[in-house]
Tab-separated table of N, CA and C in Angstrom:
chain	number	residue	atom	x	y	z
A	24	UNK	N	130.792	106.900	85.887
A	24	UNK	CA	131.246	106.713	87.267
A	24	UNK	C	132.154	105.739	87.793
A	25	UNK	N	132.854	105.758	88.589
A	25	UNK	CA	133.948	104.599	88.772
A	25	UNK	C	133.778	103.593	89.909
A	26	UNK	N	132.339	103.575	90.042
A	26	UNK	CA	132.069	102.532	91.183
A	26	UNK	C	131.781	102.927	92.643
A	27	UNK	N	131.904	104.391	92.710
A	27	UNK	CA	131.550	104.961	94.178
A	27	UNK	C	130.437	105.548	94.116
A	28	UNK	N	129.526	104.831	94.235
A	28	UNK	CA	128.001	105.041	94.269
A	28	UNK	C	127.419	106.375	94.715
A	29	UNK	N	127.891	106.408	96.185
A	29	UNK	CA	127.597	107.465	96.853
A	29	UNK	C	127.927	108.941	96.214
A	30	UNK	N	129.141	108.779	96.021
A	30	UNK	CA	129.891	110.179	95.367
A	30	UNK	C	129.093	110.293	93.818
A	31	UNK	N	128.988	109.525	93.221
A	31	UNK	CA	128.199	109.675	91.811
A	31	UNK	C	126.900	110.279	92.200
A	32	UNK	N	126.180	109.738	93.088
A	32	UNK	CA	124.845	110.134	93.478
A	32	UNK	C	124.818	111.973	93.497
A	33	UNK	N	125.832	112.051	94.634
A	33	UNK	CA	126.041	113.545	94.814
A	33	UNK	C	126.631	114.256	93.717
A	34	UNK	N	127.017	113.860	92.993
A	34	UNK	CA	127.521	114.550	91.701
A	34	UNK	C	126.619	114.877	90.926
A	35	UNK	N	125.671	113.298	90.482
A	35	UNK	CA	124.899	113.518	89.529
A	35	UNK	C	123.643	114.166	89.580
A	36	UNK	N	123.229	114.107	90.767
A	36	UNK	CA	121.341	114.962	91.319
A	36	UNK	C	121.606	116.441	90.896
A	37	UNK	N	122.347	117.108	91.110
A	37	UNK	CA	122.516	118.357	90.358
A	37	UNK	C	122.332	118.604	89.014
A	38	UNK	N	123.411	117.479	88.288
A	38	UNK	CA	123.254	117.695	87.097
A	38	UNK	C	121.948	117.160	86.256
A	39	UNK	N	121.217	116.268	86.891
A	39	UNK	CA	120.073	115.812	86.291
A	39	UNK	C	118.944	116.927	86.765
A	40	UNK	N	119.148	117.799	87.606
A	40	UNK	CA	118.177	118.637	88.251
A	40	UNK	C	118.422	119.938	87.242
A	41	UNK	N	119.438	120.028	86.894
A	41	UNK	CA	119.840	121.291	86.170
A	41	UNK	C	119.314	121.127	84.733
A	42	UNK	N	119.686	120.070	84.137
A	42	UNK	CA	119.437	119.612	83.007
A	42	UNK	C	119.032	118.179	82.885
A	43	UNK	N	117.228	118.337	83.052
A	43	UNK	CA	116.488	117.124	83.015
A	43	UNK	C	116.355	116.099	81.976
A	44	UNK	N	116.667	116.740	80.685
A	44	UNK	CA	117.043	116.159	79.513
A	44	UNK	C	118.391	115.042	78.901
A	45	UNK	N	119.420	115.474	80.059
A	45	UNK	CA	120.171	114.800	80.132
A	45	UNK	C	120.229	113.043	80.408
A	46	UNK	N	119.757	112.544	79.326
A	46	UNK	CA	119.762	111.000	79.342
A	46	UNK	C	121.134	110.459	79.973
A	47	UNK	N	121.955	110.474	79.648
A	47	UNK	CA	123.291	110.068	79.997
A	47	UNK	C	123.298	110.151	81.255
A	48	UNK	N	123.431	111.531	82.156
A	48	UNK	CA	123.571	111.811	83.569
A	48	UNK	C	122.373	111.283	83.945
A	49	UNK	N	121.168	111.077	83.660
A	49	UNK	CA	120.016	110.402	84.106
A	49	UNK	C	120.073	109.064	84.425
A	50	UNK	N	120.839	108.179	83.243
A	50	UNK	CA	121.256	106.689	83.446
A	50	UNK	C	121.934	106.639	84.380
A	51	UNK	N	123.228	107.289	84.464
A	51	UNK	CA	124.213	106.869	85.220
A	51	UNK	C	123.359	107.303	86.545
A	52	UNK	N	122.603	108.108	86.934
A	52	UNK	CA	122.141	108.346	88.335
A	52	UNK	C	121.408	107.278	88.735
A	53	UNK	N	120.444	106.649	87.655
A	53	UNK	CA	119.579	105.629	88.222
A	53	UNK	C	120.558	104.507	88.517
A	54	UNK	N	121.553	103.887	87.665
A	54	UNK	CA	122.472	102.937	87.977
A	54	UNK	C	123.141	103.258	89.450
A	55	UNK	N	123.845	104.330	89.894
A	55	UNK	CA	124.180	104.699	90.992
A	55	UNK	C	123.172	104.358	92.358
A	56	UNK	N	122.003	104.852	92.130
A	56	UNK	CA	121.278	104.742	92.947
A	56	UNK	C	120.618	102.975	93.272
A	57	UNK	N	120.981	102.622	92.224
A	57	UNK	CA	120.299	101.049	92.049
A	57	UNK	C	121.346	100.424	92.846
A	58	UNK	N	122.711	100.766	92.516
A	58	UNK	CA	123.842	99.919	93.239
A	58	UNK	C	123.876	100.323	94.678
A	59	UNK	N	123.107	101.641	95.318
A	59	UNK	CA	123.002	102.036	96.819
A	59	UNK	C	121.986	100.682	97.318
A	60	UNK	N	121.187	100.249	96.573
A	60	UNK	CA	120.127	99.499	96.815
A	60	UNK	C	118.951	100.506	97.454
A	61	UNK	N	118.593	101.524	96.202
A	61	UNK	CA	117.414	102.424	96.450
A	61	UNK	C	116.700	102.557	95.131
A	62	UNK	N	116.241	101.297	95.086
A	62	UNK	CA	115.400	100.872	93.883
A	62	UNK	C	114.180	102.080	93.685
A	63	UNK	N	113.383	102.630	94.701
A	63	UNK	CA	112.632	103.549	94.710
A	63	UNK	C	113.018	104.781	94.066
A	64	UNK	N	113.881	105.452	94.529
A	64	UNK	CA	114.585	106.475	94.245
A	64	UNK	C	115.405	106.473	92.725
A	65	UNK	N	115.478	105.224	92.493
A	65	UNK	CA	115.996	104.747	90.839
A	65	UNK	C	114.810	104.987	89.895
A	66	UNK	N	113.803	104.304	90.272
A	66	UNK	CA	112.591	104.559	89.528
A	66	UNK	C	111.953	105.606	89.366
A	67	UNK	N	111.802	106.620	90.329
A	67	UNK	CA	111.608	107.953	90.390
A	67	UNK	C	112.295	108.792	89.415
A	68	UNK	N	113.721	108.580	89.492
A	68	UNK	CA	114.524	109.021	88.479
A	68	UNK	C	114.507	108.661	87.244
A	69	UNK	N	114.638	107.445	87.059
A	69	UNK	CA	114.223	106.827	85.434
A	69	UNK	C	112.876	107.059	84.635
A	70	UNK	N	111.792	107.729	85.391
A	70	UNK	CA	110.539	107.933	84.999
A	70	UNK	C	110.637	108.384	83.410
A	71	UNK	N	111.166	109.628	83.233
A	71	UNK	CA	111.349	110.272	81.998
A	71	UNK	C	111.809	109.395	80.880
A	72	UNK	N	112.791	108.448	81.447
A	72	UNK	CA	113.315	107.409	80.026
A	72	UNK	C	112.448	106.717	79.423
A	73	UNK	N	111.185	106.225	80.488
A	73	UNK	CA	110.530	105.139	80.059
A	73	UNK	C	109.699	105.527	78.589
A	74	UNK	N	109.442	106.870	78.655
A	74	UNK	CA	108.497	107.640	77.416
A	74	UNK	C	109.496	108.095	76.436
A	75	UNK	N	110.831	108.121	76.782
A	75	UNK	CA	111.816	108.819	75.649
A	75	UNK	C	111.861	107.967	74.407
A	76	UNK	N	111.756	108.327	73.484
A	76	UNK	CA	111.508	107.626	72.096
A	76	UNK	C	113.250	106.919	71.582
A	77	UNK	N	114.227	107.852	72.292
A	77	UNK	CA	115.514	107.343	71.917
A	77	UNK	C	115.930	106.185	73.028
A	78	UNK	N	115.519	105.809	74.100
A	78	UNK	CA	115.888	104.749	74.889
A	78	UNK	C	115.898	103.607	74.208
A	79	UNK	N	117.357	103.086	74.450
A	79	UNK	CA	117.448	101.909	73.618
A	79	UNK	C	116.613	100.657	74.300
A	80	UNK	N	116.412	99.517	73.481
A	80	UNK	CA	115.549	98.513	73.860
A	80	UNK	C	116.572	97.894	75.062
A	81	UNK	N	117.768	97.560	75.167
A	81	UNK	CA	118.388	97.024	76.181
A	81	UNK	C	118.161	97.781	77.552
A	82	UNK	N	118.006	99.162	77.565
A	82	UNK	CA	118.133	99.839	78.479
A	82	UNK	C	116.391	99.797	78.983
A	83	UNK	N	115.567	99.535	78.232
A	83	UNK	CA	114.269	99.467	78.531
A	83	UNK	C	114.076	98.069	79.184
A	84	UNK	N	114.729	97.223	78.776
A	84	UNK	CA	114.953	95.860	79.801
A	84	UNK	C	115.370	95.977	81.182
A	85	UNK	N	116.298	96.979	81.149
A	85	UNK	CA	116.857	97.186	82.359
A	85	UNK	C	115.956	98.013	83.290
A	86	UNK	N	115.001	99.047	82.791
A	86	UNK	CA	113.920	99.724	83.282
A	86	UNK	C	113.151	98.547	83.775
A	87	UNK	N	112.763	97.710	83.050
A	87	UNK	CA	111.401	96.747	83.344
A	87	UNK	C	112.031	95.998	84.507
A	88	UNK	N	113.471	95.686	84.490
A	88	UNK	CA	114.146	95.082	85.922
A	88	UNK	C	113.658	95.932	87.130
A	89	UNK	N	114.396	97.147	86.867
A	89	UNK	CA	114.156	98.157	88.082
A	89	UNK	C	112.622	98.277	88.294
A	90	UNK	N	111.775	98.203	87.386
A	90	UNK	CA	110.270	98.250	87.920
A	90	UNK	C	109.923	97.236	89.052
A	91	UNK	N	110.406	96.020	88.694
A	91	UNK	CA	110.174	94.672	89.491
A	91	UNK	C	110.862	94.945	90.976
A	92	UNK	N	112.307	95.688	90.719
A	92	UNK	CA	112.702	95.850	91.890
A	92	UNK	C	112.258	96.913	93.071
A	93	UNK	N	111.462	98.006	92.211
A	93	UNK	CA	110.950	98.964	93.041
A	93	UNK	C	109.281	98.712	93.295
A	94	UNK	N	109.221	97.673	93.001
A	94	UNK	CA	107.741	97.113	93.636
A	94	UNK	C	106.653	97.914	92.439
A	95	UNK	N	107.124	97.660	91.404
A	95	UNK	CA	106.224	98.606	90.135
A	95	UNK	C	106.005	97.691	89.122
A	96	UNK	N	105.316	96.268	89.395
A	96	UNK	CA	105.434	95.329	88.405
A	96	UNK	C	104.261	95.619	87.231
A	97	UNK	N	103.399	96.460	87.580
A	97	UNK	CA	102.262	96.849	86.691
A	97	UNK	C	103.066	97.684	85.530
A	98	UNK	N	104.096	98.406	85.638
A	98	UNK	CA	104.703	98.891	84.543
A	98	UNK	C	105.680	98.001	83.497
A	99	UNK	N	105.930	96.814	83.866
A	99	UNK	CA	106.538	96.072	83.128
A	99	UNK	C	105.963	95.699	82.041
A	100	UNK	N	104.925	95.387	81.556
A	100	UNK	CA	104.378	95.336	80.184
A	100	UNK	C	103.817	96.641	79.420
A	101	UNK	N	103.995	97.803	79.980
A	101	UNK	CA	103.978	98.925	79.274
A	101	UNK	C	105.580	99.077	78.796
A	102	UNK	N	106.623	98.669	79.454
A	102	UNK	CA	107.945	98.908	79.125
A	102	UNK	C	108.038	98.031	78.151
A	103	UNK	N	107.717	96.545	78.188
A	103	UNK	CA	108.211	95.339	77.399
A	103	UNK	C	107.484	95.761	76.073
A	104	UNK	N	106.216	96.607	75.836
A	104	UNK	CA	105.631	96.699	74.574
A	104	UNK	C	106.784	97.448	73.801
A	105	UNK	N	107.514	98.261	73.967
A	105	UNK	CA	108.528	98.883	73.054
A	105	UNK	C	109.811	98.043	72.938
A	106	UNK	N	109.934	96.809	73.719
A	106	UNK	CA	110.979	95.955	73.182
A	106	UNK	C	110.699	95.120	71.956
A	107	UNK	N	111.450	95.064	71.013
A	107	UNK	CA	110.913	94.044	69.889
A	107	UNK	C	110.749	92.593	70.443
A	108	UNK	N	110.273	91.984	69.594
A	108	UNK	CA	109.978	90.501	69.805
A	108	UNK	C	110.908	89.528	69.115
A	109	UNK	N	111.938	90.264	68.771
A	109	UNK	CA	113.053	89.158	68.174
A	109	UNK	C	113.285	88.089	68.853
A	110	UNK	N	113.766	86.923	68.387
A	110	UNK	CA	114.126	85.674	68.999
A	110	UNK	C	114.812	85.814	70.197
A	111	UNK	N	115.959	86.444	69.767
A	111	UNK	CA	117.073	86.705	70.900
A	111	UNK	C	116.763	87.470	72.249
A	112	UNK	N	115.466	88.002	72.287
A	112	UNK	CA	115.043	88.950	73.412
A	112	UNK	C	113.752	87.918	74.150
A	113	UNK	N	113.369	86.895	73.522
A	113	UNK	CA	112.141	86.392	73.936
A	113	UNK	C	112.300	85.774	75.441
A	114	UNK	N	113.489	85.231	75.576
A	114	UNK	CA	113.862	84.595	76.989
A	114	UNK	C	113.622	85.636	78.104
A	115	UNK	N	114.483	86.810	77.876
A	115	UNK	CA	114.298	88.328	78.647
A	115	UNK	C	113.060	88.902	78.726
A	116	UNK	N	112.172	88.972	77.396
A	116	UNK	CA	110.787	89.319	77.654
A	116	UNK	C	109.975	88.380	78.590
A	117	UNK	N	110.030	87.139	78.148
A	117	UNK	CA	109.296	86.479	79.388
A	117	UNK	C	109.717	86.271	80.455
A	118	UNK	N	110.886	86.396	80.805
A	118	UNK	CA	111.371	86.312	82.308
A	118	UNK	C	110.805	87.591	83.055
A	119	UNK	N	110.992	88.670	82.189
A	119	UNK	CA	110.424	90.080	83.046
A	119	UNK	C	108.983	89.990	83.021
A	120	UNK	N	108.537	89.703	82.127
A	120	UNK	CA	106.785	89.474	81.846
A	120	UNK	C	106.097	88.622	82.850
A	121	UNK	N	106.886	87.539	82.641
A	121	UNK	CA	106.320	86.140	83.885
A	121	UNK	C	106.286	86.866	85.334
A	122	UNK	N	107.536	87.230	85.648
A	122	UNK	CA	107.920	87.871	86.921
A	122	UNK	C	106.752	88.725	87.286
A	123	UNK	N	106.642	89.926	86.622
A	123	UNK	CA	105.772	90.709	86.737
A	123	UNK	C	104.313	90.252	86.974
A	124	UNK	N	103.851	89.288	86.090
A	124	UNK	CA	102.439	88.776	86.041
A	124	UNK	C	102.267	87.951	87.648
A	125	UNK	N	103.235	87.341	88.006
A	125	UNK	CA	103.286	86.632	89.420
A	125	UNK	C	103.077	87.649	90.617
A	126	UNK	N	104.246	88.764	90.367
A	126	UNK	CA	104.125	89.843	91.502
A	126	UNK	C	102.573	90.401	91.461
A	127	UNK	N	102.106	90.650	90.497
A	127	UNK	CA	100.699	91.164	90.228
A	127	UNK	C	99.521	89.947	90.899
A	128	UNK	N	99.895	88.954	91.231
A	128	UNK	CA	99.228	87.937	91.835
A	128	UNK	C	98.226	87.124	90.702
A	129	UNK	N	98.988	86.713	89.813
A	129	UNK	CA	98.281	86.207	88.595
A	129	UNK	C	99.114	84.786	88.247
A	130	UNK	N	99.260	84.069	89.201
A	130	UNK	CA	100.085	82.894	88.874
A	130	UNK	C	100.108	82.230	87.792
A	131	UNK	N	98.550	81.691	87.367
A	131	UNK	CA	98.429	80.962	85.994
A	131	UNK	C	98.971	81.752	84.975
A	132	UNK	N	98.805	83.103	84.833
A	132	UNK	CA	99.135	83.693	83.430
A	132	UNK	C	101.007	83.892	83.714
A	133	UNK	N	101.421	83.784	84.934
A	133	UNK	CA	103.211	83.899	84.761
A	133	UNK	C	103.278	82.686	84.462
A	134	UNK	N	102.914	81.527	84.987
A	134	UNK	CA	103.228	80.223	84.787
A	134	UNK	C	103.339	79.859	83.022
A	135	UNK	N	102.409	80.448	82.335
A	135	UNK	CA	101.976	80.257	80.981
A	135	UNK	C	102.962	81.082	80.095
A	136	UNK	N	103.074	82.451	80.549
A	136	UNK	CA	104.231	83.259	80.291
A	136	UNK	C	105.717	82.606	80.393
A	137	UNK	N	106.025	81.923	81.313
A	137	UNK	CA	107.240	81.873	81.465
A	137	UNK	C	107.614	80.634	80.943
A	138	UNK	N	106.726	79.551	80.709
A	138	UNK	CA	106.534	78.441	79.953
A	138	UNK	C	106.540	78.207	78.459
A	139	UNK	N	106.545	79.584	77.987
A	139	UNK	CA	106.399	79.866	76.647
A	139	UNK	C	107.484	79.984	75.933
A	140	UNK	N	108.814	79.899	76.591
A	140	UNK	CA	110.309	79.768	76.083
A	140	UNK	C	110.871	78.754	76.810
A	141	UNK	N	111.949	78.069	75.981
A	141	UNK	CA	112.764	77.283	76.977
A	141	UNK	C	113.105	77.398	78.160
A	142	UNK	N	113.083	76.736	79.142
A	142	UNK	CA	113.780	76.894	80.495
A	142	UNK	C	115.016	77.557	80.812
A	143	UNK	N	115.942	76.896	79.756
A	143	UNK	CA	117.194	77.638	79.907
A	143	UNK	C	117.408	78.973	79.268
A	144	UNK	N	116.331	79.473	78.654
A	144	UNK	CA	116.348	80.993	78.438
A	144	UNK	C	116.170	81.761	79.443
A	145	UNK	N	115.461	81.215	80.282
A	145	UNK	CA	114.913	82.154	81.614
A	145	UNK	C	116.196	82.779	82.404
A	146	UNK	N	115.895	83.666	83.175
A	146	UNK	CA	116.823	84.147	84.064
A	146	UNK	C	116.569	83.281	85.354
A	147	UNK	N	117.515	83.459	86.319
A	147	UNK	CA	117.408	82.336	87.529
A	147	UNK	C	115.934	83.482	88.273
A	148	UNK	N	115.910	84.412	88.368
A	148	UNK	CA	114.739	85.186	89.032
A	148	UNK	C	113.696	84.413	88.412
A	149	UNK	N	113.631	84.363	87.021
A	149	UNK	CA	112.537	83.864	86.406
A	149	UNK	C	112.089	82.551	86.429
A	150	UNK	N	113.031	81.843	86.856
A	150	UNK	CA	113.098	80.279	86.880
A	150	UNK	C	112.328	80.022	88.395
A	151	UNK	N	112.785	80.879	89.403
A	151	UNK	CA	112.128	80.888	90.591
A	151	UNK	C	110.763	81.234	90.329
A	152	UNK	N	110.314	82.390	89.503
A	152	UNK	CA	108.955	82.628	89.582
A	152	UNK	C	108.091	81.568	88.881
A	153	UNK	N	108.665	80.714	87.907
A	153	UNK	CA	107.806	79.533	87.359
A	153	UNK	C	107.535	78.537	88.418
A	154	UNK	N	108.854	78.410	89.095
A	154	UNK	CA	108.575	77.214	90.227
A	154	UNK	C	107.431	77.932	91.287
A	155	UNK	N	107.646	79.094	91.475
A	155	UNK	CA	106.555	79.307	92.436
A	155	UNK	C	105.073	79.924	92.056
A	156	UNK	N	105.035	79.775	90.514
A	156	UNK	CA	103.746	80.056	90.001
A	156	UNK	C	103.106	78.796	89.799
A	157	UNK	N	103.997	77.743	89.642
A	157	UNK	CA	103.625	76.289	89.545
A	157	UNK	C	103.067	75.714	90.558
A	158	UNK	N	103.993	76.016	91.743
A	158	UNK	CA	103.388	75.951	93.011
A	158	UNK	C	101.959	76.094	93.427
A	159	UNK	N	101.769	77.566	93.434
A	159	UNK	CA	100.413	77.994	93.441
A	159	UNK	C	99.222	77.136	92.587
A	160	UNK	N	99.888	77.176	91.460
A	160	UNK	CA	98.581	76.629	90.656
A	160	UNK	C	98.551	75.115	90.529
A	161	UNK	N	99.667	74.374	90.756
A	161	UNK	CA	99.644	72.879	90.455
A	161	UNK	C	99.839	72.137	91.547
A	162	UNK	N	100.629	72.994	92.840
A	162	UNK	CA	101.081	72.050	93.920
A	162	UNK	C	102.627	71.686	94.125
A	163	UNK	N	102.914	70.934	95.126
A	163	UNK	CA	104.506	70.870	95.400
A	163	UNK	C	105.005	69.943	94.275
A	164	UNK	N	104.275	68.920	93.878
A	164	UNK	CA	104.742	67.979	93.028
A	164	UNK	C	105.078	68.429	91.600
A	165	UNK	N	104.187	68.920	91.149
A	165	UNK	CA	104.524	69.871	89.801
A	165	UNK	C	105.846	70.813	89.876
A	166	UNK	N	105.991	71.358	91.258
A	166	UNK	CA	106.874	72.738	91.437
A	166	UNK	C	108.171	72.032	91.586
A	167	UNK	N	108.097	70.917	92.468
A	167	UNK	CA	109.211	70.131	92.480
A	167	UNK	C	109.704	69.433	91.089
A	168	UNK	N	108.760	69.133	90.322
A	168	UNK	CA	109.382	68.613	88.707
A	168	UNK	C	109.963	69.778	87.996
A	169	UNK	N	109.514	71.119	88.339
A	169	UNK	CA	109.834	72.218	87.338
A	169	UNK	C	111.359	72.642	87.909
A	170	UNK	N	111.397	72.441	89.116
A	170	UNK	CA	112.795	72.777	89.756
A	170	UNK	C	114.040	72.042	89.348
A	171	UNK	N	113.510	70.434	89.277
A	171	UNK	CA	114.458	69.382	88.816
A	171	UNK	C	115.173	69.831	87.577
A	172	UNK	N	114.139	70.329	86.776
A	172	UNK	CA	114.374	70.258	85.138
A	172	UNK	C	115.477	71.134	84.701
A	173	UNK	N	115.851	72.369	86.097
A	173	UNK	CA	116.858	73.204	85.649
A	173	UNK	C	118.205	72.781	85.830
A	174	UNK	N	118.954	72.980	85.166
A	174	UNK	CA	120.422	72.918	85.258
A	174	UNK	C	121.057	73.844	86.412
A	175	UNK	N	121.943	73.026	87.194
A	175	UNK	CA	122.548	74.436	88.471
A	175	UNK	C	123.231	75.172	87.498
A	176	UNK	N	123.153	76.395	87.583
A	176	UNK	CA	124.080	77.643	87.516
A	176	UNK	C	124.674	77.988	88.740
A	177	UNK	N	125.695	78.998	88.351
A	177	UNK	CA	126.475	79.432	89.626
A	177	UNK	C	125.773	80.137	90.331
A	178	UNK	N	124.841	81.150	89.865
A	178	UNK	CA	124.007	81.893	90.594
A	178	UNK	C	122.563	81.506	91.007
A	179	UNK	N	122.336	80.011	91.232
A	179	UNK	CA	121.258	79.358	91.632
A	179	UNK	C	121.141	79.075	93.192
A	180	UNK	N	121.723	79.852	93.880
A	180	UNK	CA	121.480	79.468	95.413
A	180	UNK	C	120.193	79.285	95.810
A	181	UNK	N	119.188	80.618	95.498
A	181	UNK	CA	117.952	80.771	95.757
A	181	UNK	C	117.212	79.583	94.988
A	182	UNK	N	117.777	79.023	93.851
A	182	UNK	CA	116.904	77.753	93.114
A	182	UNK	C	117.184	76.813	94.058
A	183	UNK	N	118.555	76.506	94.464
A	183	UNK	CA	118.823	75.078	95.152
A	183	UNK	C	117.806	75.360	96.519
A	184	UNK	N	117.818	76.302	97.399
A	184	UNK	CA	116.910	76.721	98.426
A	184	UNK	C	115.716	76.195	98.070
A	185	UNK	N	115.189	76.599	96.958
A	185	UNK	CA	113.848	76.488	96.704
A	185	UNK	C	113.424	74.744	96.541
A	186	UNK	N	114.588	74.529	95.886
A	186	UNK	CA	114.050	72.973	95.450
A	186	UNK	C	114.252	72.032	96.744
A	187	UNK	N	115.068	72.448	97.682
A	187	UNK	CA	115.572	71.952	98.935
A	187	UNK	C	113.930	71.767	99.733
A	188	UNK	N	113.605	73.174	99.646
A	188	UNK	CA	112.002	73.273	100.443
A	188	UNK	C	111.234	72.437	99.925
A	189	UNK	N	111.057	72.523	98.565
A	189	UNK	CA	110.043	71.792	98.033
A	189	UNK	C	110.376	69.983	98.263
A	190	UNK	N	111.430	69.555	98.201
A	190	UNK	CA	111.875	68.220	98.435
A	190	UNK	C	111.298	68.044	99.888
A	191	UNK	N	111.452	68.703	100.857
A	191	UNK	CA	111.302	68.501	102.405
A	191	UNK	C	109.650	68.592	102.298
A	192	UNK	N	108.640	69.714	101.603
A	192	UNK	CA	107.672	69.604	101.517
A	192	UNK	C	106.743	68.105	100.750
A	193	UNK	N	107.782	67.989	100.056
A	193	UNK	CA	107.027	66.692	99.154
A	193	UNK	C	107.483	65.498	100.180
A	194	UNK	N	108.199	65.301	101.253
A	194	UNK	CA	108.931	64.456	101.909
A	194	UNK	C	109.743	63.495	101.623
A	195	UNK	N	110.756	64.074	100.556
A	195	UNK	CA	111.819	63.337	99.999
A	195	UNK	C	113.172	63.815	101.001
A	196	UNK	N	113.122	63.422	102.160
A	196	UNK	CA	114.308	63.988	102.886
A	196	UNK	C	115.620	63.186	102.193
A	197	UNK	N	115.347	62.225	101.386
A	197	UNK	CA	116.785	61.793	100.942
A	197	UNK	C	117.418	62.520	99.735
A	198	UNK	N	116.424	63.413	98.916
A	198	UNK	CA	116.933	64.162	97.914
A	198	UNK	C	117.204	65.319	98.758
A	199	UNK	N	116.245	66.036	99.497
A	199	UNK	CA	116.797	67.424	100.212
A	199	UNK	C	117.891	67.211	100.661
A	200	UNK	N	118.732	66.093	101.144
A	200	UNK	CA	119.847	65.897	101.963
A	200	UNK	C	120.835	66.002	100.800
């Protein structure tokens, strides 16, 4: 589809209904629904792809991300079991798995999972999860130390805001400014 998500959804829904095994149309519909901000609908449409043996690993990682967006963190570990443990995927797997553990209310397990790979290999969302899980289990100072270890990336507005909040909680007004 050409970036017009609403038109894509209108066109793709009948195609997927008529041929539920059309993985290409289903993938495109999932992407269009995500673009519209409807993660729950995208998750429902994506369900058959989760068990399809020919779903590529890169797509499975996208589906694990979608599970988090759709508030289905318990599905992430099942999805990630189908993704290889090659070194080039470790950061992505740890990022998704750690975020899911935090969403499931397991901050200690989340922190351990996220800390199992170099912090530079984590996605920004995973670094936030590492900071938050560290805050939950070890407090402000440890979370602030974790936030300070991360080099600033262009997409780090949320991390900068979290660090600012931690600086303020720690009473370091000079660093927060």
